[in-house]
Short mmCIF file of C-alpha atoms in Angstrom, two decimals:
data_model
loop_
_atom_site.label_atom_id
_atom_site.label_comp_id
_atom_site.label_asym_id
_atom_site.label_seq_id
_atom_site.Cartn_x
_atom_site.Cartn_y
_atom_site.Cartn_z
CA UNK J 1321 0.00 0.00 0.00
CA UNK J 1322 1.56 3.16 -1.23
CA UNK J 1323 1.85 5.73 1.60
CA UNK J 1324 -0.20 8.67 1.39
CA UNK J 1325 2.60 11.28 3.25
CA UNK J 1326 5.47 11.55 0.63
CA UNK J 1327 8.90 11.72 2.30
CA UNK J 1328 11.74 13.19 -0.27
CA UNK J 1329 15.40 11.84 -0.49
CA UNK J 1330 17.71 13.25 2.13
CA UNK J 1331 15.31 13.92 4.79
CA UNK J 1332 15.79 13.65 8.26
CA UNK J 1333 14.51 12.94 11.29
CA UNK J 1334 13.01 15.86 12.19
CA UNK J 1335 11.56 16.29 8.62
CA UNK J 1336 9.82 13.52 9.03
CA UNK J 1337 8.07 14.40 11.93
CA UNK J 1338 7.03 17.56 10.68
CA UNK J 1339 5.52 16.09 7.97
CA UNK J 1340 3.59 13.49 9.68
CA UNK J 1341 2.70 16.37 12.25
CA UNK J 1342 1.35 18.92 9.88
CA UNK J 1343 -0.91 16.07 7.39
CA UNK J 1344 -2.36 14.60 10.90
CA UNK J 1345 -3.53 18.55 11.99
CA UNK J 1346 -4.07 19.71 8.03
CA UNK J 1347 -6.58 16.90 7.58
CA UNK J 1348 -7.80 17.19 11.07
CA UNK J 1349 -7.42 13.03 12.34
CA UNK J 1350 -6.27 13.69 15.87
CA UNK J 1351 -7.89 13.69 19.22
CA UNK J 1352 -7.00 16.02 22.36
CA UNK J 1353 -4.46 16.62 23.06
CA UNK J 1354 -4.05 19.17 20.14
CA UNK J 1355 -1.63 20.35 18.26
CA UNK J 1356 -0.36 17.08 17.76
CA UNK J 1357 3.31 18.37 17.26
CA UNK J 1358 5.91 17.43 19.61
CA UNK J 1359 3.41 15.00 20.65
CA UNK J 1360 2.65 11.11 19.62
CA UNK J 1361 -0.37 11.73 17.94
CA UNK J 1362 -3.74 11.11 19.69
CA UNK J 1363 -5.41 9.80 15.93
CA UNK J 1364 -8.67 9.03 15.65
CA UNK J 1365 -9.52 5.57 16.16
CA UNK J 1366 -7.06 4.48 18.13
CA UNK J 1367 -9.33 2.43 19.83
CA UNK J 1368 -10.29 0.52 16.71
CA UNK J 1369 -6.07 -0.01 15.88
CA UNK J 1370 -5.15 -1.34 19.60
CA UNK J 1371 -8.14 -3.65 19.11
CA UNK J 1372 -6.15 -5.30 17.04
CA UNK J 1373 -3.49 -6.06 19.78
CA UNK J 1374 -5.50 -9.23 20.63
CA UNK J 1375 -5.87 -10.54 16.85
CA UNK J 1376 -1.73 -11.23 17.21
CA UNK J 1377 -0.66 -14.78 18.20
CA UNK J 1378 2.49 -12.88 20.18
CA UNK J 1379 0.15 -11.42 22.39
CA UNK J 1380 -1.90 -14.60 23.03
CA UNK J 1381 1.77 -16.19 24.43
CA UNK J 1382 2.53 -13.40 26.54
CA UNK J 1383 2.38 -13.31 29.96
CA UNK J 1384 4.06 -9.67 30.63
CA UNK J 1385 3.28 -6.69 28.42
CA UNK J 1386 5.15 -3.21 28.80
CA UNK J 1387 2.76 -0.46 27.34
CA UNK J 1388 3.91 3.21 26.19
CA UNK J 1389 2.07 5.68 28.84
CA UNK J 1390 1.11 7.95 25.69
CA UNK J 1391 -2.94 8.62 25.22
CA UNK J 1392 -3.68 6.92 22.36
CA UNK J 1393 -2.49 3.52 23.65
CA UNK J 1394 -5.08 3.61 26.18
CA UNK J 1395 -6.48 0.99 24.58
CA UNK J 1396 -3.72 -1.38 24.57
CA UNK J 1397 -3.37 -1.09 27.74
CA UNK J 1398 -7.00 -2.25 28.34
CA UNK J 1399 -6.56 -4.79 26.24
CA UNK J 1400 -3.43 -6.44 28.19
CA UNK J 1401 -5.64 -6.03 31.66
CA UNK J 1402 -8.47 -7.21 30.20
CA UNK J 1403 -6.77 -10.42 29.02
CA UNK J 1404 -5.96 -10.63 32.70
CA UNK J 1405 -2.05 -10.38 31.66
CA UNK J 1406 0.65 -8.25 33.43
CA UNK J 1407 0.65 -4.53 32.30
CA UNK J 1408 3.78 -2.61 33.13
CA UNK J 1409 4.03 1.07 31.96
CA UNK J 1410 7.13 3.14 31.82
CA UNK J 1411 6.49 6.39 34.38
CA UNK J 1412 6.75 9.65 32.47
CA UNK J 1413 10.28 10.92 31.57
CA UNK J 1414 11.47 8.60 33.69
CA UNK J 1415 11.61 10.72 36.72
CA UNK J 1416 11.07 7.94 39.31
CA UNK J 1417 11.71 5.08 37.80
CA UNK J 1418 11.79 2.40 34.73
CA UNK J 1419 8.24 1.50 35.21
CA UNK J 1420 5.62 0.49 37.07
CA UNK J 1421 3.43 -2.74 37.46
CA UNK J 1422 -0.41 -1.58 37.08
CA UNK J 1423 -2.44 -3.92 39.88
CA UNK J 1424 -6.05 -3.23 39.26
CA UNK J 1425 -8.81 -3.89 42.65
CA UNK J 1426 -9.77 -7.35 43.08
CA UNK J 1427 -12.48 -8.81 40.52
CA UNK J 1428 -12.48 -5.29 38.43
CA UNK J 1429 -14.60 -5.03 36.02
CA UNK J 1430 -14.40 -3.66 32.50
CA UNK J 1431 -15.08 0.13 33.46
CA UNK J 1432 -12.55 -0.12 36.32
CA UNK J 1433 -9.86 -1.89 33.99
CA UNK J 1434 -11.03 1.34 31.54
CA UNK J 1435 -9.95 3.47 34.65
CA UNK J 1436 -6.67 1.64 35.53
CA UNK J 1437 -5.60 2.05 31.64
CA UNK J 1438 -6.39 5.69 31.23
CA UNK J 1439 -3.44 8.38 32.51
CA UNK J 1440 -5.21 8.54 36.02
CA UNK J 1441 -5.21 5.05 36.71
CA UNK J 1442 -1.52 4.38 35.63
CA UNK J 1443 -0.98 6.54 38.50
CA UNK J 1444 -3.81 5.14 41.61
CA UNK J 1445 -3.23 1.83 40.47
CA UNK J 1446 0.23 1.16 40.18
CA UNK J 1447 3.85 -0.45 42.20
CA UNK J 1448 7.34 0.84 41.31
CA UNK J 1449 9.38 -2.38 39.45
CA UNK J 1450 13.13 -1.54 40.39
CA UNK J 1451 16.07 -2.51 37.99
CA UNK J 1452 16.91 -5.72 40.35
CA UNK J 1453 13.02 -6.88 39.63
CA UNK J 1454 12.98 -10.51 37.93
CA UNK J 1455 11.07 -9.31 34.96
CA UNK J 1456 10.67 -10.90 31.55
CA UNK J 1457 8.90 -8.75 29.23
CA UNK J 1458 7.31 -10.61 26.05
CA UNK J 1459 5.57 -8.06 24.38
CA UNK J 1460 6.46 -4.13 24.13
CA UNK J 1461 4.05 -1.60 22.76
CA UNK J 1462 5.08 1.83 21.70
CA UNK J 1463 3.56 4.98 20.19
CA UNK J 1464 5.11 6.75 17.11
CA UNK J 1465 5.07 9.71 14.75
CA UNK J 1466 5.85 7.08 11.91
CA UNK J 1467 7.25 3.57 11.53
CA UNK J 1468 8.08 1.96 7.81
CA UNK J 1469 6.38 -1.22 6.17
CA UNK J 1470 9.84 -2.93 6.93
CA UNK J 1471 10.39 -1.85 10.63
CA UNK J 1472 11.91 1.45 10.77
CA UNK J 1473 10.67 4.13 13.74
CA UNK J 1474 10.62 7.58 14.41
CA UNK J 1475 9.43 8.77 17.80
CA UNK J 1476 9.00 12.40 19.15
CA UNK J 1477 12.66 13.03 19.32
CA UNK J 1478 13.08 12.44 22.97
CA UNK J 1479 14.35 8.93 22.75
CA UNK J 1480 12.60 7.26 26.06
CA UNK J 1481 11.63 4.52 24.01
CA UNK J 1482 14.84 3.60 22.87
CA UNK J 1483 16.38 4.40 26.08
CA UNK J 1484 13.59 1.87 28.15
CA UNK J 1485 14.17 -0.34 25.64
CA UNK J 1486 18.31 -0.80 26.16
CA UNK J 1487 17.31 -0.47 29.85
CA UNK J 1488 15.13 -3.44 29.82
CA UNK J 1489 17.59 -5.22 27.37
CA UNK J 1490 20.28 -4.14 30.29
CA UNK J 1491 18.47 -5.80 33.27
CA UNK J 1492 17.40 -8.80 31.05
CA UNK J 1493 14.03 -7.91 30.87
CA UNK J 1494 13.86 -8.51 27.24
CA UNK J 1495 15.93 -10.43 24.39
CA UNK J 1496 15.85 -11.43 20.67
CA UNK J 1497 12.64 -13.06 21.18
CA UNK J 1498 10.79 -10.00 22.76
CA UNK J 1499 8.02 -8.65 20.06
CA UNK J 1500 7.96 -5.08 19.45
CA UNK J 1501 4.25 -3.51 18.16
CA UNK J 1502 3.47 0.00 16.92
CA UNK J 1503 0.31 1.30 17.12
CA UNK J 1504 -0.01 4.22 14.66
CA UNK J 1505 -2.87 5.93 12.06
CA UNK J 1506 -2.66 4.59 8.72
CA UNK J 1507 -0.74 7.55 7.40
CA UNK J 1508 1.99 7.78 9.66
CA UNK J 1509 3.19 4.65 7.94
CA UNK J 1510 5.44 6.14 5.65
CA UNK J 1511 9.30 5.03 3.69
CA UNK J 1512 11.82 6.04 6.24
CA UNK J 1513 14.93 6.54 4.36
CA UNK J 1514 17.56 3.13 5.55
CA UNK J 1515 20.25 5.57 6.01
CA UNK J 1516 18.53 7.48 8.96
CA UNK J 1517 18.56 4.34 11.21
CA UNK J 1518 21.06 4.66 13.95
CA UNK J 1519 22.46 1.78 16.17
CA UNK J 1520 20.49 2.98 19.74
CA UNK J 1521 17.02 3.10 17.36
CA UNK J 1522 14.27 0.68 18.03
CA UNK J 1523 13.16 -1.17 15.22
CA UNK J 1524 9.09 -2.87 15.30
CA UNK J 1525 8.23 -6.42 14.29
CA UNK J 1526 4.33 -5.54 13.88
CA UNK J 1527 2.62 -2.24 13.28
CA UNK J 1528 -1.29 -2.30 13.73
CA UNK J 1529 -3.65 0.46 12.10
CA UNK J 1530 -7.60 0.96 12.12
CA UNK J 1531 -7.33 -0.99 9.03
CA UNK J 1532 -4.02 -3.32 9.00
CA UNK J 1533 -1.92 -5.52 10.65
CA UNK J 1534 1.80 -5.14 9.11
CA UNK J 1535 3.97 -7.92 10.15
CA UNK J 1536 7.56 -5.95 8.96
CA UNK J 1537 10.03 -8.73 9.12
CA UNK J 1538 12.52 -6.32 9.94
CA UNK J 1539 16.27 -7.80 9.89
CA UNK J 1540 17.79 -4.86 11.83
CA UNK J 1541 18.93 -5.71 15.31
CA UNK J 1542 17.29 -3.76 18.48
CA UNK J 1543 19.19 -2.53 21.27
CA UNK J 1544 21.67 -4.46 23.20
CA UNK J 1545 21.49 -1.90 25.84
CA UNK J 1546 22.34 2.18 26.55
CA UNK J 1547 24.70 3.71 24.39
CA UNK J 1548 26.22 6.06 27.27
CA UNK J 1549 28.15 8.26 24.28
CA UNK J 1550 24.53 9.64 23.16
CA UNK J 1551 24.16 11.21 26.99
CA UNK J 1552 26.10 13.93 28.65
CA UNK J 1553 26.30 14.26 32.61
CA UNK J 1554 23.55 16.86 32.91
CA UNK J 1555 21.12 14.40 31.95
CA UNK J 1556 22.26 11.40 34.20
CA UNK J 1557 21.31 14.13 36.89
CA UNK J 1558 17.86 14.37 35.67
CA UNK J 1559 17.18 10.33 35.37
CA UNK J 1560 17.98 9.02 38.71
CA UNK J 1561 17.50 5.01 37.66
CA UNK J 1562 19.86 5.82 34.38
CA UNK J 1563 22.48 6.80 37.00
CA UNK J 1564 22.20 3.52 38.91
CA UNK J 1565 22.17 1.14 36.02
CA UNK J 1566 25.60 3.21 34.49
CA UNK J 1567 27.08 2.47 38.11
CA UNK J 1568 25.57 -0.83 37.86
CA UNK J 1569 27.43 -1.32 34.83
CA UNK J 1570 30.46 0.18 36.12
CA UNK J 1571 31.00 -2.39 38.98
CA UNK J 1572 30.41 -4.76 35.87
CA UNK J 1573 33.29 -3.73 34.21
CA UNK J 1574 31.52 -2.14 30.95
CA UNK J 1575 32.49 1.04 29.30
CA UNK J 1576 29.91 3.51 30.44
CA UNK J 1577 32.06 6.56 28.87
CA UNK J 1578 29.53 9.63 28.63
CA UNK J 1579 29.33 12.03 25.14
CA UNK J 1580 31.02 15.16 26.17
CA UNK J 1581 28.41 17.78 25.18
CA UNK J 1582 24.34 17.07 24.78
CA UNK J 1583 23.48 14.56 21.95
CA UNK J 1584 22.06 16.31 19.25
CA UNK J 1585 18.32 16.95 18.32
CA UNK J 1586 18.62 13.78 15.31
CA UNK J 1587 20.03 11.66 18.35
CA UNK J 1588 17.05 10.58 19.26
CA UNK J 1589 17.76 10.36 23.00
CA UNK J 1590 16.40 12.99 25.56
CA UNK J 1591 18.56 16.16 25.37
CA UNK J 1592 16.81 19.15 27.11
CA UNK J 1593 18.30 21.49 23.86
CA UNK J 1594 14.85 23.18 23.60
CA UNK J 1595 13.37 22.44 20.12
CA UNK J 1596 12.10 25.23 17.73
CA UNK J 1597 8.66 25.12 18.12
CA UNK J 1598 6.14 24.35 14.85
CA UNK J 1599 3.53 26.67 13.51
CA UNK J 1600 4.77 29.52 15.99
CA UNK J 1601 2.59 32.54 15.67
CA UNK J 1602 4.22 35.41 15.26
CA UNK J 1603 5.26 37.92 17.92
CA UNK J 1604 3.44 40.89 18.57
CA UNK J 1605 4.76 44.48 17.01
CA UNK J 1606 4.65 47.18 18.45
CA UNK J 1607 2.81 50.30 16.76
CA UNK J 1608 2.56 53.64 17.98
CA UNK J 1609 -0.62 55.07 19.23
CA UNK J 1610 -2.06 58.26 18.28
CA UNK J 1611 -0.37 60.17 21.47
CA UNK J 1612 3.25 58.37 20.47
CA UNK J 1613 3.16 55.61 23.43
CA UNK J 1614 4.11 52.73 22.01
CA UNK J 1615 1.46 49.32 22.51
CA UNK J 1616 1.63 46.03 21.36
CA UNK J 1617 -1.31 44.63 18.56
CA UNK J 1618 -3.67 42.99 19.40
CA UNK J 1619 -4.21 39.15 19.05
CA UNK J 1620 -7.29 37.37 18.24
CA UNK J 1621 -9.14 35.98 21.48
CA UNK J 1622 -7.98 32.27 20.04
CA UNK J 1623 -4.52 32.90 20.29
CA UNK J 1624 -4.94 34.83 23.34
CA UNK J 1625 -5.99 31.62 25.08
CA UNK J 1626 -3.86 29.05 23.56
CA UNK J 1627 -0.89 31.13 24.92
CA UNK J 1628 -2.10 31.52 27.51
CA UNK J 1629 -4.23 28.71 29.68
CA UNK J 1630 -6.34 29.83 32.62
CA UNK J 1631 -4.79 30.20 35.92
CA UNK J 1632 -7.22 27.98 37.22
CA UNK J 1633 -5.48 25.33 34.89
CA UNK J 1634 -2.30 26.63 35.71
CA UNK J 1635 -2.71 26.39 39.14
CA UNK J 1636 -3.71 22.56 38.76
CA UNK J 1637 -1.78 21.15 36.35
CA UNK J 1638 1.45 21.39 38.16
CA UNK J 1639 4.12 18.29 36.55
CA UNK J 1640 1.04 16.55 35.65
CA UNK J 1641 0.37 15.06 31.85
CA UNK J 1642 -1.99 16.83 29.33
CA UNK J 1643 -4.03 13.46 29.70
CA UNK J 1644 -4.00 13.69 33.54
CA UNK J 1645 -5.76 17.73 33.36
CA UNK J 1646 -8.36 16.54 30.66
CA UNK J 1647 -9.37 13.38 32.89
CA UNK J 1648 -9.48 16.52 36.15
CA UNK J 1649 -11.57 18.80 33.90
CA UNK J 1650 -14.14 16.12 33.19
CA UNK J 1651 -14.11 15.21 36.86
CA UNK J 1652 -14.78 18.58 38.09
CA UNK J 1653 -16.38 19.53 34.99
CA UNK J 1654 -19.51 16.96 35.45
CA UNK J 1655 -19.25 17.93 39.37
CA UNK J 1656 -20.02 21.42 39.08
CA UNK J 1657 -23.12 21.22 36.20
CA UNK J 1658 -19.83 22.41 34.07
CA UNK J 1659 -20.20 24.65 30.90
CA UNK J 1660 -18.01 25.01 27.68
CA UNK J 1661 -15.47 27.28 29.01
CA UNK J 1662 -14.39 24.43 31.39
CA UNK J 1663 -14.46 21.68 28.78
CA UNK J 1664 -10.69 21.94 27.55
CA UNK J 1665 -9.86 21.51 24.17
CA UNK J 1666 -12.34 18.71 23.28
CA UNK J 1667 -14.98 21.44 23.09
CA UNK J 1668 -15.07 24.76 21.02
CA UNK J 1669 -15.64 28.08 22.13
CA UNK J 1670 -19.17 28.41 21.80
CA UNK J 1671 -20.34 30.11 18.69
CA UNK J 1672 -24.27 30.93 17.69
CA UNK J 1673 -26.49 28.22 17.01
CA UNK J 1674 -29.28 28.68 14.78
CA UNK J 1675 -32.46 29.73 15.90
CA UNK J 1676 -34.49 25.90 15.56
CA UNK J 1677 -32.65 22.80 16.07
CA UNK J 1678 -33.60 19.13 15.31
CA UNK J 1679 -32.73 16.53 18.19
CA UNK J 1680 -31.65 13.34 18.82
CA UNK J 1681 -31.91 11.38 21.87
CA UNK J 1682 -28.77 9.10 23.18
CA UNK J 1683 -29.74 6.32 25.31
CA UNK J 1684 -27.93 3.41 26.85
CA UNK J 1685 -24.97 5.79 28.06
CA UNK J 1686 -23.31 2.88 30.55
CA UNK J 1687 -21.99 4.46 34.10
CA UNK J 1688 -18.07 5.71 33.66
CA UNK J 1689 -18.01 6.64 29.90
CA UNK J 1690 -16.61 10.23 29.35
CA UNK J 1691 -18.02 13.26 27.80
CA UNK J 1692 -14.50 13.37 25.43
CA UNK J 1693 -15.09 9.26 24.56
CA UNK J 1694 -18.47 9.62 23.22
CA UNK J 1695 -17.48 12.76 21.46
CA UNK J 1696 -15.06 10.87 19.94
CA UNK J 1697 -17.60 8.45 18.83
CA UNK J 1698 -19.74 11.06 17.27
CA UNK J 1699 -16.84 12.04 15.22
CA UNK J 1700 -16.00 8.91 14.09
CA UNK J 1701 -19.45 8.45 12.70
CA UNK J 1702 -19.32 12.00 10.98
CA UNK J 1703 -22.07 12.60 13.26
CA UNK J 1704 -20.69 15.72 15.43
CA UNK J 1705 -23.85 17.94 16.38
CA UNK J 1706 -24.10 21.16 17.11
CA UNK J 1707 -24.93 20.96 20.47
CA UNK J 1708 -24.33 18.37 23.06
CA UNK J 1709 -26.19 17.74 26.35
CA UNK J 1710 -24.82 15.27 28.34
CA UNK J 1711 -26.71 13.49 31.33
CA UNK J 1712 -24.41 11.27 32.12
CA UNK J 1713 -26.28 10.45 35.56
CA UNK J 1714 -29.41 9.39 33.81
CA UNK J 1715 -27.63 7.64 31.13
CA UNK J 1716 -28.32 9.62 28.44
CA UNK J 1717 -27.63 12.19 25.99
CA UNK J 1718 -29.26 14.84 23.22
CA UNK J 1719 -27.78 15.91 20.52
CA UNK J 1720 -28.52 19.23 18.72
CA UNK J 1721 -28.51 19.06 14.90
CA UNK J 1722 -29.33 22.48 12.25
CA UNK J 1723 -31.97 20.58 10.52
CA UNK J 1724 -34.40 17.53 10.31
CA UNK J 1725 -32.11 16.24 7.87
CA UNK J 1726 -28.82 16.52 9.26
CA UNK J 1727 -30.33 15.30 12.57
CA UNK J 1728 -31.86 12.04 9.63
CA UNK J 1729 -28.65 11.47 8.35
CA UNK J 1730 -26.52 11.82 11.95
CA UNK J 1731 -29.39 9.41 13.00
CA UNK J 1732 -28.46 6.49 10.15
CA UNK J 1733 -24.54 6.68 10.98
CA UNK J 1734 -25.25 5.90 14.89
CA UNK J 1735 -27.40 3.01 14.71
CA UNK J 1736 -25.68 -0.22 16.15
CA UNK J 1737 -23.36 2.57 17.64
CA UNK J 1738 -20.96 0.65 20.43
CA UNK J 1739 -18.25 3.01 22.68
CA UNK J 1740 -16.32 0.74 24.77
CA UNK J 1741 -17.95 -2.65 24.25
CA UNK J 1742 -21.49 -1.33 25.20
CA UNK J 1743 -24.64 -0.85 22.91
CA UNK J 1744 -25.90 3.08 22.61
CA UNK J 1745 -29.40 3.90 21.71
CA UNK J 1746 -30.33 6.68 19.01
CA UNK J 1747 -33.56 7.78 18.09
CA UNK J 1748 -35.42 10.98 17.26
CA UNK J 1749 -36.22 13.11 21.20
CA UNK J 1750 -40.07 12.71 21.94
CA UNK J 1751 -40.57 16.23 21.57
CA UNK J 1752 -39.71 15.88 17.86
CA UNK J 1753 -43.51 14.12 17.89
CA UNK J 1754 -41.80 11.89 14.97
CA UNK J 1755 -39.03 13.23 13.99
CA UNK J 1756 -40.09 16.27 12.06
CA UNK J 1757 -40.35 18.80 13.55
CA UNK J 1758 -37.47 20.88 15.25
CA UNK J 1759 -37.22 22.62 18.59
CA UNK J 1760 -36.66 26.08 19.30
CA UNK J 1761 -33.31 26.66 20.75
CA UNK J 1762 -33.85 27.65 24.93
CA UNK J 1763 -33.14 31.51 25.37
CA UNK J 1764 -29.97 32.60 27.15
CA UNK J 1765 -31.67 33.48 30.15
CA UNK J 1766 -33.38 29.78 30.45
CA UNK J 1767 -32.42 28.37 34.24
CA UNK J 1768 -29.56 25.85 33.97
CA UNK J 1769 -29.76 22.41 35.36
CA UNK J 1770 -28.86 21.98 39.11
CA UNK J 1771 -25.53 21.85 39.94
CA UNK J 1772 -25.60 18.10 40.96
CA UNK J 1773 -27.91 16.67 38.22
CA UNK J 1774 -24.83 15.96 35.74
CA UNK J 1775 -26.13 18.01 32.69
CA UNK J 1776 -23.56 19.45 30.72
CA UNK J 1777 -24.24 21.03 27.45
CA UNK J 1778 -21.46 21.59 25.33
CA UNK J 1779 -20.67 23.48 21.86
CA UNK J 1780 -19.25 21.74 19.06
CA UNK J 1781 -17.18 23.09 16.46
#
């Protein structure tokens, strides 16, 4: 299958991700968190491609799975829980550790095991694993920017994977026979030029799509362990457990000789060289005023706030992950009676709606699905409505369409709708009185629902 993101001779690294970044945001197939650059991308159906994780006979012979902590193998991680398997995740940046084991409460069911995957959970639910652990990993899952039909990856540009990878290999966590799976969108499988492979990169044996399963047969060997000349001192003083394995290895007798300066950005280990940042918006300029004080121009009320966040968010986020303040948002945001303001980047700023609207009822909404999961959904169907009103308490939902017919054809593309393994309901609200005839839209000044009733209407884009 002839990739759809063109990569020309001589590229690099970098290049590559740029290009996989801006065709994900150009044709719009990501999920929170957004912009995708810099990131792994969140794509859309990611759900549907770590589904797949089960179809593979490697992961039917497993016993222990390690599982990337990035958002859009969520459901990887749910997969290796709910096949009642060990899940270890690496913890973020490595700050405290190589990873943790992920011990869900006794006789969990499905919409706990949902909780324990999500960022949240990784955190309640888990126990350190220390380098002297007796661990024998089977089965590795990673994110990506892109990976090639035969094997070749590209990650971020941090390099934790590689670097958990020659950890594990280190400790003798994992060996030749270890499987290594990519979970990616179909068009972040791209040709990575041969030449761009280095000897500390981590090659894939399987990548898995929303429509494929690519077995790569890649001949290129994976890690043997840390290649201490790609880090620099500074950074052994940042990763506490990367300083214990080099003295480890020290006692050992191995040569555990550090690079002199940071490793480059093309490395493709951590290096805290701060990257240029994509699609940068321009600074302001000053002009002069009419009284020859100087003042800066003004910027859109977009930009304004995706410069700067709320303090409220500020205040909470603290070192915690983008998918750790979305899951808090929800939280508080269902807590409160919430509004769009509060909704984070899953939900627009609300614009007008027209003055009628046409709308469906959601039924069948089981207890501990998310506002963002079933928006998700929606999307997926091409049926995003105008207006969403959530009532998560009572199960249910409405959705807002322009027109009898857009609220028609939004109706045909969620029958036999399924989020997370259970059955949703659509049909036409009873107060269409068959369909046909729309509602006018409340007034502003209509009395919201109380505080503790769950309602939360949101405005989609």
């Amino acid at each position: 299958m002839e990739p759809v993101i063109t990569i020309n001779p001589g590229a690099s690294k970098q290049d590559v991700r740029q290009r996989v970044w801006d065709y994900v945001e150009e044709k719009n197939l990501a999920n929170f968190p957004r912009p995708v650059h810099d990131r792994i991308p969140n794509f859309k159906a990611a759900f549907t491609a770590c589904g797949r994780l089960s179809e593979l006979q490697a992961f039917t012979q497993t016993s222990e799975v390690k599982v990337d902590p990035d958002k859009p193998l969520e459901g990887a991680r749910l997969a290796v829980l709910e096949a009642q398997k060990t899940l270890l995740v690496p913890t973020p940046r490595l700050r405290t550790g190589l990873f943790n084991k992920i011990v869900p409460p006794q006789g969990a069911k499905k919409e706990e095991l949902r909780i324990c995957s999500s960022a949240q959970g990784v955190k309640d639910f888990s126990v350190p694993v220390g380098l002297d652990a007796k661990v024998k990993v089977d089965l590795v899952v990673v994110g990506s920017v892109a990976v090639s039909e035969k094997g070749l990856r590209i990650g971020k540009g941090e390099g934790y994977a590689d670097m958990e990878y020659g950890m594990m290999a280190s400790m003798g966590a994992v060996n030749d026979s270890t499987v290594v799976v990519s979970i990616v969108h179909d068009c972040q499988v791209v040709h990575i030029p041969e030449e761009l492979k280095e000897s500390h990169d981590l090659t894939v044996d399987y990548i898995l799509t929303p429509t494929r399963v690519i077995k790569t047969d890649c001949g290129h060997p994976k890690p043997q362990g840390i290649t201490w000349t790609k880090l620099d001192s500074e950074k052994l003083e940042k990763i506490p457990i990367l300083k214990k394995l080099r003295d480890l290895e020290e006692q050992a007798g191995k040569d555990v000789t550090l690079g002199a300066t940071p490793a480059a950005a093309e490395a493709g280990l951590p290096t805290d060289q701060p990257r240029m940042q994509t699609r940068r918006r321009p600074r302001q300029r000053a002009q002069q005023d009419p009284e020859g004080g100087s003042k800066l121009e003004k910027r859109l009320p977009s930009e304004r706030k995706a410069r700067q966040p709320p303090d409220r968010v500020r205040k909470e986020s603290g070192g915690a992950t983008g998918d750790e303040i979305e899951e808090k948002r929800e939280r508080e945001k269902v807590r409160r009676g919430g509004n769009a303001k509060e909704a984070g980047s899953e939900v627009a700023s609300p614009r007008k709606l027209p003055l009628t609207v046409t709308t469906v009822y959601l039924g069948g909404i089981p207890a501990g699905l998310r506002v963002s999961e079933l928006k998700t959904a929606l999307r997926e169907r091409e049926a995003t409505p105008l207006r969403l009103t959530w009532q998560g308490a009572q199960h249910r939902a409405f959705l807002d369409y322009s027109d009898p017919q857009a609220a028609d054809q939004a109706l045909e593309a969620l029958q036999d709708l399924s989020v997370n393994g259970h059955s949703l309901r659509a049909e036409m609200a009873k107060s269409q009185q068959g369909g046909r005839r729309s509602n006018r839209r409340p007034r502003p000044s209509a009395p919201p629902a109380a505080p503790d009733s769950g309602t939360v209407e949101t405005t989609e884009q």
